[in-house]
mmCIF file of C-alpha atoms and ligand atoms in Angstrom:
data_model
loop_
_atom_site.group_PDB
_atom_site.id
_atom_site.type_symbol
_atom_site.label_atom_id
_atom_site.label_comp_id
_atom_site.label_asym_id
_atom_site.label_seq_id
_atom_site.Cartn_x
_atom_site.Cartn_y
_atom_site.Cartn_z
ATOM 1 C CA UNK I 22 95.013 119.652 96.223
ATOM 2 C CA UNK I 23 97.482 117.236 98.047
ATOM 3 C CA UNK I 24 96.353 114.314 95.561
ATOM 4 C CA UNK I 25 96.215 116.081 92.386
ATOM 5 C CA UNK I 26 99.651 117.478 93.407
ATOM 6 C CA UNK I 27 101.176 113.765 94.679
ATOM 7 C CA UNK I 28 99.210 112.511 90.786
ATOM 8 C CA UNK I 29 101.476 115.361 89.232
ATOM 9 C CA UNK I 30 104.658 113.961 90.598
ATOM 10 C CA UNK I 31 103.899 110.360 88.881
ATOM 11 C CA UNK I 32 103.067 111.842 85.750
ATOM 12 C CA UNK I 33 105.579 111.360 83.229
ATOM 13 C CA UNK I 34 104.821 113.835 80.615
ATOM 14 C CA UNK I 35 104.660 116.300 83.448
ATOM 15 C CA UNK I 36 108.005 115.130 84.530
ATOM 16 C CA UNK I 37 109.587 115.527 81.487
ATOM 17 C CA UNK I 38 108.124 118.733 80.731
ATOM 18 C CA UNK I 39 107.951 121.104 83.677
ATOM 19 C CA UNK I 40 111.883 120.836 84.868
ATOM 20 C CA UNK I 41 112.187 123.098 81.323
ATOM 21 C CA UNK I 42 109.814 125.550 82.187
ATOM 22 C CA UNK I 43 111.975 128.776 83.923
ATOM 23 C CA UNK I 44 109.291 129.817 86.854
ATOM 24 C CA UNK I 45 109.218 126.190 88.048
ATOM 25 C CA UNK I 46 112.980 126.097 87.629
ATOM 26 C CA UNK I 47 113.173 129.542 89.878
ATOM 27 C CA UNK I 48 110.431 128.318 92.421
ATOM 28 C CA UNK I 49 112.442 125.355 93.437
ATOM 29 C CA UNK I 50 115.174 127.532 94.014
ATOM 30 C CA UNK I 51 113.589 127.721 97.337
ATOM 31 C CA UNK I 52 114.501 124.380 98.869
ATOM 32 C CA UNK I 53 117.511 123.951 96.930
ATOM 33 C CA UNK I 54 120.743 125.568 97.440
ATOM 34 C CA UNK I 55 121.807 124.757 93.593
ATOM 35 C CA UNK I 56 121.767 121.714 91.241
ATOM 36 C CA UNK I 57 126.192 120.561 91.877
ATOM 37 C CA UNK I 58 127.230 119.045 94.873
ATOM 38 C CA UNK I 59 129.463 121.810 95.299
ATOM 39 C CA UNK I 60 126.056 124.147 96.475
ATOM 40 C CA UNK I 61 124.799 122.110 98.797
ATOM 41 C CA UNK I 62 128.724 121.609 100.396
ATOM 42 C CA UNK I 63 128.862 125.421 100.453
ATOM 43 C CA UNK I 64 125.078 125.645 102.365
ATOM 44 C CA UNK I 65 126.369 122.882 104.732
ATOM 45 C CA UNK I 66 129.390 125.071 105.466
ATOM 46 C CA UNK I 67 126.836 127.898 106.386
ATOM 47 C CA UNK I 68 125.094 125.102 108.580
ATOM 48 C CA UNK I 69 128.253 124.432 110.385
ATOM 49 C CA UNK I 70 128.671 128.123 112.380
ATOM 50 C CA UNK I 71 125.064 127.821 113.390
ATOM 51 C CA UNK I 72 125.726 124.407 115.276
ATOM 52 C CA UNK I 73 123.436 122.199 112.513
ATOM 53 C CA UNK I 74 124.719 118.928 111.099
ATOM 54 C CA UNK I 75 123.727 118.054 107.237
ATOM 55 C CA UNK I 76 122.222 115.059 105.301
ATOM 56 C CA UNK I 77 122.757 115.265 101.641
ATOM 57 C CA UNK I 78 120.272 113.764 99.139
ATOM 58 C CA UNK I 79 121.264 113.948 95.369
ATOM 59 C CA UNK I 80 117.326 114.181 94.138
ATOM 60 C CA UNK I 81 116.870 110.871 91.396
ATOM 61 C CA UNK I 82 114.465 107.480 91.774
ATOM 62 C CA UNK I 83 113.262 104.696 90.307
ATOM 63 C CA UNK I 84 116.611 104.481 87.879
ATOM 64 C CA UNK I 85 115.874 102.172 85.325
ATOM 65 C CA UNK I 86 119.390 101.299 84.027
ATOM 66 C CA UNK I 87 122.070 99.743 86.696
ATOM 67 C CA UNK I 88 124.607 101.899 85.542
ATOM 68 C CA UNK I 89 122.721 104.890 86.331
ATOM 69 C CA UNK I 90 122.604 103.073 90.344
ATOM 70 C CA UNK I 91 126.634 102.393 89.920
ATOM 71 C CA UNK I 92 126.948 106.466 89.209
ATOM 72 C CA UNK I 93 124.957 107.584 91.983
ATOM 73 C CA UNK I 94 126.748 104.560 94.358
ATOM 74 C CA UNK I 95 130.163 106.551 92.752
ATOM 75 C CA UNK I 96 128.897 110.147 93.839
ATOM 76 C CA UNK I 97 127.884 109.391 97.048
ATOM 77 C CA UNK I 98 131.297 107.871 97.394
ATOM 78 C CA UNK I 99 133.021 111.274 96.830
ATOM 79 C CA UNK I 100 130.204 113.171 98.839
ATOM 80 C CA UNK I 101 131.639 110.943 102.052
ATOM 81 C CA UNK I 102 135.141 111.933 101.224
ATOM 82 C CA UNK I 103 134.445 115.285 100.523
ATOM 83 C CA UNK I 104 132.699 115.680 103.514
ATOM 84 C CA UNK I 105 134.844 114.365 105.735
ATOM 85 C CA UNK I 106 137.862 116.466 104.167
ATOM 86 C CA UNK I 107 135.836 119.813 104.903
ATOM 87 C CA UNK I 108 134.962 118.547 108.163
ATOM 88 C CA UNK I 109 131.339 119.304 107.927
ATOM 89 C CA UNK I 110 129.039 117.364 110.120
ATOM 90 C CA UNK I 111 127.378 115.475 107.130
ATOM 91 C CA UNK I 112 125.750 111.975 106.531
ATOM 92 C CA UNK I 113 123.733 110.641 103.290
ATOM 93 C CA UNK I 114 120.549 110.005 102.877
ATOM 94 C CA UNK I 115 119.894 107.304 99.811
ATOM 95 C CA UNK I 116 116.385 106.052 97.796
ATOM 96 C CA UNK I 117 116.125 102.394 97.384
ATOM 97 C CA UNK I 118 114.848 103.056 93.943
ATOM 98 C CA UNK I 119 117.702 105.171 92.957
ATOM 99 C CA UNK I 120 120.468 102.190 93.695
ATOM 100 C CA UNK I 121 118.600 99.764 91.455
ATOM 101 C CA UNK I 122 116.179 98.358 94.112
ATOM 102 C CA UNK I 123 113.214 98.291 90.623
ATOM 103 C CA UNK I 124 115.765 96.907 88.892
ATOM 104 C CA UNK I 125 117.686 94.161 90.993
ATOM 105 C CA UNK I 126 117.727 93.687 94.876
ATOM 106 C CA UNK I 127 120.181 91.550 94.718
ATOM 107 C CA UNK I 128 122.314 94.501 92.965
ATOM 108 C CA UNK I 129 120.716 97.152 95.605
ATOM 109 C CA UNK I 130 122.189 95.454 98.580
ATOM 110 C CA UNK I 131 125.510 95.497 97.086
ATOM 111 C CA UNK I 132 125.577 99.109 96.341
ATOM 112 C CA UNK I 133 123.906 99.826 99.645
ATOM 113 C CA UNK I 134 127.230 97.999 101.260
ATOM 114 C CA UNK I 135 129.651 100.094 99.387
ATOM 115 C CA UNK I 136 128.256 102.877 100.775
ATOM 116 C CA UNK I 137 127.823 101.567 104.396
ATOM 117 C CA UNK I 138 131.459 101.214 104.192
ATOM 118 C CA UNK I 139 132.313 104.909 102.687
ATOM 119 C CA UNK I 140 129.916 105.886 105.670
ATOM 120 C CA UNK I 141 132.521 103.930 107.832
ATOM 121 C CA UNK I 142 134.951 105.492 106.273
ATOM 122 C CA UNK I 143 134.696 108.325 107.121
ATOM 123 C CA UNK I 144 132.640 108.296 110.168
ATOM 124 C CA UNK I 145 129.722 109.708 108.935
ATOM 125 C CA UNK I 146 126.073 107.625 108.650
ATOM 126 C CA UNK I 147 124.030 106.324 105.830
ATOM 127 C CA UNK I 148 120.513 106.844 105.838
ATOM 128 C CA UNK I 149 118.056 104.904 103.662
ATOM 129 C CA UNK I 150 114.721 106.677 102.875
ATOM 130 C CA UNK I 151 111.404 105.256 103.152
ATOM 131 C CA UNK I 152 109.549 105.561 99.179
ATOM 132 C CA UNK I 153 105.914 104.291 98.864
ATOM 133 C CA UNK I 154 104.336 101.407 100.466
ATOM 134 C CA UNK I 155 104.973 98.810 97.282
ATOM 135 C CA UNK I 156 108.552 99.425 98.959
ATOM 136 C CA UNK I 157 108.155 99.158 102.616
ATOM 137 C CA UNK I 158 108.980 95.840 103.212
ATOM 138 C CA UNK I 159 112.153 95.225 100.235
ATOM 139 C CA UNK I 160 113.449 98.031 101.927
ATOM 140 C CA UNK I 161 113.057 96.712 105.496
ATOM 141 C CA UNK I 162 114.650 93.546 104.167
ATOM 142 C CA UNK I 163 117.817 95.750 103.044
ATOM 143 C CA UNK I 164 117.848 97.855 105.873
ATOM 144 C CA UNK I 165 117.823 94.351 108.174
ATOM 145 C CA UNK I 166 120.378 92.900 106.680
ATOM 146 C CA UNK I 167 122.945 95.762 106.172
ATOM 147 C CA UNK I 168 122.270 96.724 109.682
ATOM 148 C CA UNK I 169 124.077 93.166 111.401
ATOM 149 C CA UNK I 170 127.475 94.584 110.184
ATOM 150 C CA UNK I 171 126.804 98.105 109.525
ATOM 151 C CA UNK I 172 126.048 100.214 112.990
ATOM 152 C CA UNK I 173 126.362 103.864 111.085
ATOM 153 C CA UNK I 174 122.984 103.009 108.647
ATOM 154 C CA UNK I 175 119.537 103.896 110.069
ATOM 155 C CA UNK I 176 116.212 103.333 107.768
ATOM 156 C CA UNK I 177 113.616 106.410 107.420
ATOM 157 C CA UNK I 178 109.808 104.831 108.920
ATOM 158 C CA UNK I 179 106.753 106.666 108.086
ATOM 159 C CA UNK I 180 103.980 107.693 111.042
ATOM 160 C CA UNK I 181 101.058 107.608 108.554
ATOM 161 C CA UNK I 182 101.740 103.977 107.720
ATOM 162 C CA UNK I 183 99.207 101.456 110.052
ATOM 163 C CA UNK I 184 101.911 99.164 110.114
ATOM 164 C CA UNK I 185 104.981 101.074 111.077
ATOM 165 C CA UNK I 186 104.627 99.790 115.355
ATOM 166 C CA UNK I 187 104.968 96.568 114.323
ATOM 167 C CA UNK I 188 108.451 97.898 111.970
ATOM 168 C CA UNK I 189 109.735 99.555 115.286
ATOM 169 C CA UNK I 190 109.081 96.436 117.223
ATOM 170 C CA UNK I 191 110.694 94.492 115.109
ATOM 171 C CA UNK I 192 113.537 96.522 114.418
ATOM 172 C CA UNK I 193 114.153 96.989 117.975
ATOM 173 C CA UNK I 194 116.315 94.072 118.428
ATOM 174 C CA UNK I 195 118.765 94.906 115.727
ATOM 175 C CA UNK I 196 119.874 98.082 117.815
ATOM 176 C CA UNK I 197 119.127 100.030 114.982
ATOM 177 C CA UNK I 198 118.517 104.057 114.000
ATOM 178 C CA UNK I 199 115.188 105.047 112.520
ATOM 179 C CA UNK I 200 114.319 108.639 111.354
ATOM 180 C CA UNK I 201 110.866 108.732 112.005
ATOM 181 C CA UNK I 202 109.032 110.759 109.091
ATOM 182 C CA UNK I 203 105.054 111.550 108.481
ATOM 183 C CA UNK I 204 105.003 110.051 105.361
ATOM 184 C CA UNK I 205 105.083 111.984 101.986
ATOM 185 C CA UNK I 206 103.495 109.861 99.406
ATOM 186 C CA UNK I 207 99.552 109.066 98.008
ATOM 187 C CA UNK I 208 98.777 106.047 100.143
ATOM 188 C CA UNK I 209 95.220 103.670 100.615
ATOM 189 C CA UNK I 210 93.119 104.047 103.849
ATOM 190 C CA UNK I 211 93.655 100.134 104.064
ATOM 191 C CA UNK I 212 97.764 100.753 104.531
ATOM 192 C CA UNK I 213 97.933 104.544 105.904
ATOM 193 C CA UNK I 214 96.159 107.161 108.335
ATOM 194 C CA UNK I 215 94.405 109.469 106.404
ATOM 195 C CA UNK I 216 93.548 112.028 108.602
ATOM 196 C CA UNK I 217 96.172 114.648 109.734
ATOM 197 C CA UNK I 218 95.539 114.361 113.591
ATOM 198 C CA UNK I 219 95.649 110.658 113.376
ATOM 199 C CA UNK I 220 99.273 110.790 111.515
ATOM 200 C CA UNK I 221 99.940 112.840 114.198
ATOM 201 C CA UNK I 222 98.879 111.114 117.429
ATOM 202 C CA UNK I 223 100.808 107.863 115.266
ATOM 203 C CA UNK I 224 103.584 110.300 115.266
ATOM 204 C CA UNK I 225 103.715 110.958 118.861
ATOM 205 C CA UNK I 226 102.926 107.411 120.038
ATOM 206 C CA UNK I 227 105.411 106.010 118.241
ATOM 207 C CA UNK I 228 108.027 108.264 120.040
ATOM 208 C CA UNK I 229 107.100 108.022 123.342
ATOM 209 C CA UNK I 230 107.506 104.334 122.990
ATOM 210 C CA UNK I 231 110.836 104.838 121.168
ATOM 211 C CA UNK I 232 112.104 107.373 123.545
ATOM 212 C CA UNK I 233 113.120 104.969 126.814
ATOM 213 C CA UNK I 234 114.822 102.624 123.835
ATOM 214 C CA UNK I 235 116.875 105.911 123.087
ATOM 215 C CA UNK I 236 117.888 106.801 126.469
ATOM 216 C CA UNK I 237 119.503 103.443 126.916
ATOM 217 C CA UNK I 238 121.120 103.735 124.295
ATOM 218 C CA UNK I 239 119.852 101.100 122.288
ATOM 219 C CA UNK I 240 118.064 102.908 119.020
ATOM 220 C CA UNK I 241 119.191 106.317 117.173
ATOM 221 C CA UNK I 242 116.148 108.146 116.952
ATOM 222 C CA UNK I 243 115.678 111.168 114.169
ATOM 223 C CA UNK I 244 112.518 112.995 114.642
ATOM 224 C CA UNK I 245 112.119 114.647 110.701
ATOM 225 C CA UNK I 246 109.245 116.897 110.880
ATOM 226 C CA UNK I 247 109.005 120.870 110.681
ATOM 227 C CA UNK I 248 105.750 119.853 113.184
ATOM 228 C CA UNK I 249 107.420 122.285 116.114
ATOM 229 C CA UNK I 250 104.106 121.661 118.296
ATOM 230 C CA UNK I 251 105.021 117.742 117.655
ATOM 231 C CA UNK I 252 108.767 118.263 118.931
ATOM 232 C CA UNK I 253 108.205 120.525 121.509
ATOM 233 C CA UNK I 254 105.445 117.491 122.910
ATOM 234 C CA UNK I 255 107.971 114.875 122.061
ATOM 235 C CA UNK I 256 110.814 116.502 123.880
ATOM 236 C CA UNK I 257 108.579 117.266 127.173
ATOM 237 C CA UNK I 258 108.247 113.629 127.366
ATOM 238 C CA UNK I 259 111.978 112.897 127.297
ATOM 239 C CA UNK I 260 113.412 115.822 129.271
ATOM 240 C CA UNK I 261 110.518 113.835 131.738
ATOM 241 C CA UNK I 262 112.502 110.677 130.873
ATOM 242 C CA UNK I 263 115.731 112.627 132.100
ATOM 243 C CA UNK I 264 117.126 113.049 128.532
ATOM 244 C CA UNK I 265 119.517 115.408 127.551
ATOM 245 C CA UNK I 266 118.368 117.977 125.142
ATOM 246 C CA UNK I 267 121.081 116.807 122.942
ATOM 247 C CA UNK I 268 119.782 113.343 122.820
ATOM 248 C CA UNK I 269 117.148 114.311 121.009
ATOM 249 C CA UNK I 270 117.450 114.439 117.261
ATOM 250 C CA UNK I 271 115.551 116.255 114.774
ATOM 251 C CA UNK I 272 115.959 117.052 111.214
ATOM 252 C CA UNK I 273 114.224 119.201 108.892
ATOM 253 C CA UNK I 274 114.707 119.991 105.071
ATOM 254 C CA UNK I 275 116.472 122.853 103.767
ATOM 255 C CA UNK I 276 114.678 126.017 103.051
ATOM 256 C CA UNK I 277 111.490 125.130 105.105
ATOM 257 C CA UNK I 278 111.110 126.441 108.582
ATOM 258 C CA UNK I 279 114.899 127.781 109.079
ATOM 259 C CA UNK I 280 114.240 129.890 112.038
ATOM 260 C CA UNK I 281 112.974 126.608 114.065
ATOM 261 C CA UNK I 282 116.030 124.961 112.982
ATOM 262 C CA UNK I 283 118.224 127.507 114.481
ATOM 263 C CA UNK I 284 116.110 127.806 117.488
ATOM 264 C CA UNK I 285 116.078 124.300 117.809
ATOM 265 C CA UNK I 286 120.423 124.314 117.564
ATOM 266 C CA UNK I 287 120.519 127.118 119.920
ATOM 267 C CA UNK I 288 118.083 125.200 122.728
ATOM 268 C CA UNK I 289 120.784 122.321 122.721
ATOM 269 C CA UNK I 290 118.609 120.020 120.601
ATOM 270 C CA UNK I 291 120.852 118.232 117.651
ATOM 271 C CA UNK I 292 119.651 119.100 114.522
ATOM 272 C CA UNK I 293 120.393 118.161 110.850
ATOM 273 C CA UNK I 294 118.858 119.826 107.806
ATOM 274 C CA UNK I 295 118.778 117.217 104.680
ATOM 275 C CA UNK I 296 120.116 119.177 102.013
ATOM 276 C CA UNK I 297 119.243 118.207 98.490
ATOM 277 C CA UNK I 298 120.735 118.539 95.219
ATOM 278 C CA UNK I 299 120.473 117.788 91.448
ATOM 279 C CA UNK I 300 118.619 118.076 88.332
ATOM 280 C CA UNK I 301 116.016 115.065 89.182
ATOM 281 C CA UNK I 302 113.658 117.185 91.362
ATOM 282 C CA UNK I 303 110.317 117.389 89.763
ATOM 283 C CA UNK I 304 108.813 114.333 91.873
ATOM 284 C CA UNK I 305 110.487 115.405 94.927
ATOM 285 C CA UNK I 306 109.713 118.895 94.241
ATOM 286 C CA UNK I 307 105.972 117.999 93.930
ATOM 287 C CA UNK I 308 105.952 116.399 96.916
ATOM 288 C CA UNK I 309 107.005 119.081 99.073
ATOM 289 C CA UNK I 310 103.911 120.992 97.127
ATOM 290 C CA UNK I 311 101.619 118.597 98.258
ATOM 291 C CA UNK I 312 102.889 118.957 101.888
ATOM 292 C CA UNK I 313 101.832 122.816 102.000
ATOM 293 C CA UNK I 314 99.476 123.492 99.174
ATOM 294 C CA UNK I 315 99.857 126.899 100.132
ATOM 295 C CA UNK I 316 103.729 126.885 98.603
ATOM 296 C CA UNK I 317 101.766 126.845 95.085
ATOM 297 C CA UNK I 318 101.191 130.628 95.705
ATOM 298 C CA UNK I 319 105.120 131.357 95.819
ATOM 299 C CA UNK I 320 105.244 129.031 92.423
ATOM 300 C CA UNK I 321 102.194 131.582 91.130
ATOM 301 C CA UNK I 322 104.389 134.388 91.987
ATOM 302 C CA UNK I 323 107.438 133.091 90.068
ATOM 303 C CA UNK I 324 105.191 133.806 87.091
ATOM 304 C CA UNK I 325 105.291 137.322 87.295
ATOM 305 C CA UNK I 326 107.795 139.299 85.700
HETATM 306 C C1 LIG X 1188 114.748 115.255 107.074
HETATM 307 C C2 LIG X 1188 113.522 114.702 106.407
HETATM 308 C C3 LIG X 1188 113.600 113.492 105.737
HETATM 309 C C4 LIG X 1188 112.451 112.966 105.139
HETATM 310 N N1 LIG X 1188 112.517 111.725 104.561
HETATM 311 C C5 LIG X 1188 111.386 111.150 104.111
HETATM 312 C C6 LIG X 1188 111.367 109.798 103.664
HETATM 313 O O1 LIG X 1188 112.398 109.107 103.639
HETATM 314 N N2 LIG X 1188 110.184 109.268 103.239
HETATM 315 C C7 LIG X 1188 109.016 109.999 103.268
HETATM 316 O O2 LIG X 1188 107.959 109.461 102.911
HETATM 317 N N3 LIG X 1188 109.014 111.286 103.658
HETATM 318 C C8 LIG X 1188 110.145 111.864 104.090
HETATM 319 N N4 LIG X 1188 110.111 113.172 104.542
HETATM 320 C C9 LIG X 1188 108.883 113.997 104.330
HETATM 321 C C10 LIG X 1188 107.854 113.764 105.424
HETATM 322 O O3 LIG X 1188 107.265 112.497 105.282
HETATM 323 C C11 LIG X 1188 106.726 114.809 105.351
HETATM 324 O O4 LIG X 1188 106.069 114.697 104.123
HETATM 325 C C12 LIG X 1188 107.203 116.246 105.509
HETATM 326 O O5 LIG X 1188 108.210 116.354 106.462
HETATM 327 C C13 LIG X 1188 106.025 117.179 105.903
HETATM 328 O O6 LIG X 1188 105.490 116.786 107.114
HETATM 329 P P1 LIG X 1188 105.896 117.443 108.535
HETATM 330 O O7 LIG X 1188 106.359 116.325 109.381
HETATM 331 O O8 LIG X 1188 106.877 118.512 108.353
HETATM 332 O O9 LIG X 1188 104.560 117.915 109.180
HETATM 333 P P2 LIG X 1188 103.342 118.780 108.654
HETATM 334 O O10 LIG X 1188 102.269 118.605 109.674
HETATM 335 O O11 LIG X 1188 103.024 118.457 107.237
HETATM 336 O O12 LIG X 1188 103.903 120.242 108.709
HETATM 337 C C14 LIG X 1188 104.126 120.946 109.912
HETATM 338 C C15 LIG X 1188 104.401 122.397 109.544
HETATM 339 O O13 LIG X 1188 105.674 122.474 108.889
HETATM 340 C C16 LIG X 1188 105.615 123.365 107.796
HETATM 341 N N5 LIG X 1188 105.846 122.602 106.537
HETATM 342 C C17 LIG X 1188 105.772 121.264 106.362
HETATM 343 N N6 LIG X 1188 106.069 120.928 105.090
HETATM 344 C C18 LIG X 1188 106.307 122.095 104.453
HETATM 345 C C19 LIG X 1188 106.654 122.417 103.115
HETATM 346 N N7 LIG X 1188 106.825 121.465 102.179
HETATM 347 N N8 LIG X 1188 106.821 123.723 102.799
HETATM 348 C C20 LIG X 1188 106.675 124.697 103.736
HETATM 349 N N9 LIG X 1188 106.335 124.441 105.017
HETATM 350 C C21 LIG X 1188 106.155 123.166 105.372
HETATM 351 C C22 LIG X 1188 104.253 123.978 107.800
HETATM 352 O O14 LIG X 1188 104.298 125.179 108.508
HETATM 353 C C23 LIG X 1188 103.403 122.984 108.545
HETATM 354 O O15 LIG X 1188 102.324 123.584 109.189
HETATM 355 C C24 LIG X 1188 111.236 113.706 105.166
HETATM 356 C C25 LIG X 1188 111.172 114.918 105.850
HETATM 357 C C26 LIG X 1188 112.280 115.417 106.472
HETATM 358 C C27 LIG X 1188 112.165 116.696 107.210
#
């Protein structure tokens, strides 16, 4: 089910089609507040009196025009400012793909640096998000190089990738942040884990290695999972490592496992839910489909009167 639903997403009569079709319109209702900017400001208001921070994600990839990059460098412009001005604890998260990287690195970078400055701006953080593995290593190559003048940017790293210890290692130096996902896309045995419990155990390793890095201070570590086992095995080892609860970062995606997140707030961990937003969500959408094939059932439902 996972690979016929992560073929879906790359299918582009599928793509153009479904978005138009009302129950798959209401089913994603589910994980997003609303298509305008101006929903997922007003969910990250709601956020706020619960103690959890926000990343915004305006849903779009693999933009095939640079103009279409230059719009969605311009909106995430505003979503800094506007942020900041309603004082909501918000930072971006940005695809590669969706600044141009298909089109132009060169053109990428640049737009990646406006935005590390509007994240400077106004004190908030740029993310960049981790897309399939034919992007792994241009986006390392961005990340590296916006990183030597840019301290609020951090680079998403996927568990289920063999090659991701070496990334960390390598990274390491650079003082950097790294939001350490599972890894959502359709990858070869030859590049990725297959197998859930080895994703897993990747998962974990990874941290524990990362964790003493984080408690000098020298690496921003996001754990983005809704894996509450993982966390709760991940935390034991730094509350071992004499870690403040607060020190340790997770982030989860809106609509998907909001109890934990508010347990997780309450506890004293910090935690961010990535809000996203737009009319561009079939691939995404999919995606999160193929995480929990059993989400197809609400989608069956939505086909009821
Ligand atoms: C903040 C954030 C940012 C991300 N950024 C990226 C990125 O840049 N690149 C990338 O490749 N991937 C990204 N992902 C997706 C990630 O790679 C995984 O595909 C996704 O998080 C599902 O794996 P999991 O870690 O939650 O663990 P899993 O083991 O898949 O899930 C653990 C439990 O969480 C619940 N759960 C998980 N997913 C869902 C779902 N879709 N619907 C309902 N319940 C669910 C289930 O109860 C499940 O048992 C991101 C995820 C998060 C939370």
């Amino acid at each position: 089910m996972r690979s016929i639903l992560l073929w879906c997403a790359q299918n582009p009569w599928l793509s153009a089609h479904v978005p138009r079709w009302g129950f798959a319109r209401r089913a994603v209702r589910r994980f997003l507040p609303g298509e305008e900017f101006d929903d997922a400001l007003k969910a990250a208001s709601g956020f706020k009196t619960k103690g959890i921070g926000v990343l915004f994600t305006r849903l779009g990839e693999n933009v095939t025009e640079l103009s279409a990059a230059s719009a969605a460098v311009e909106h995430y412009e505003s979503v800094f400012a506007k942020g900041n001005a309603a004082s909501v604890d918000a930072e971006v998260s940005v695809k590669p793909t969706q600044l141009g990287l298909d089109i132009d690195a060169t053109a990428a970078y640049a737009n990646l640096q406006r935005l590390a400055l509007a994240a400077d701006k106004a004190k908030s953080f740029l993310w960049i998000d981790m897309e399939g593995s034919a992007y792994t290593e241009p986006t390392l190559d961005l990340y590296r190089r916006l990183r030597v003048n840019h301290p609020r940017t951090g680079i998403a790293l996927q568990a289920y990738l063999h090659r991701t210890v070496d990334d960390v290692v390598k990274l390491l130096p650079l003082n950097p942040a790294i939001r350490l996902v599972k890894g959502a896309y359709a990858e070869p045995p030859d590049r990725a884990y297959q197998a859930k419990k080895d994703v897993d155990s990747n998962y974990l390793a990874l941290c524990s290695f990362m964790l003493p890095v984080v408690k000098r201070g020298e690496l921003r570590l996001v754990m983005a999972t809704h894996d509450v086992d993982l966390i709760a095995r991940i935390a034991r080892f730094g509350l071992a490592l004499g870690m403040q609860r607060a020190q340790l970062e997770v982030a989860m995606l809106y609509g998907i496992r909001a109890d934990q997140q508010v347990r997780l707030a309450a506890e004293g961990y910090s935690v961010k839910a990535l809000i996203a937003y737009g009319d561009a969500w079939y691939a995404w959408y999919l995606r999160r489909l193929a995480e929990r094939p059993a989400n197809m059932l609400f989608v069956a439902r939505q086909l009821l009167p």
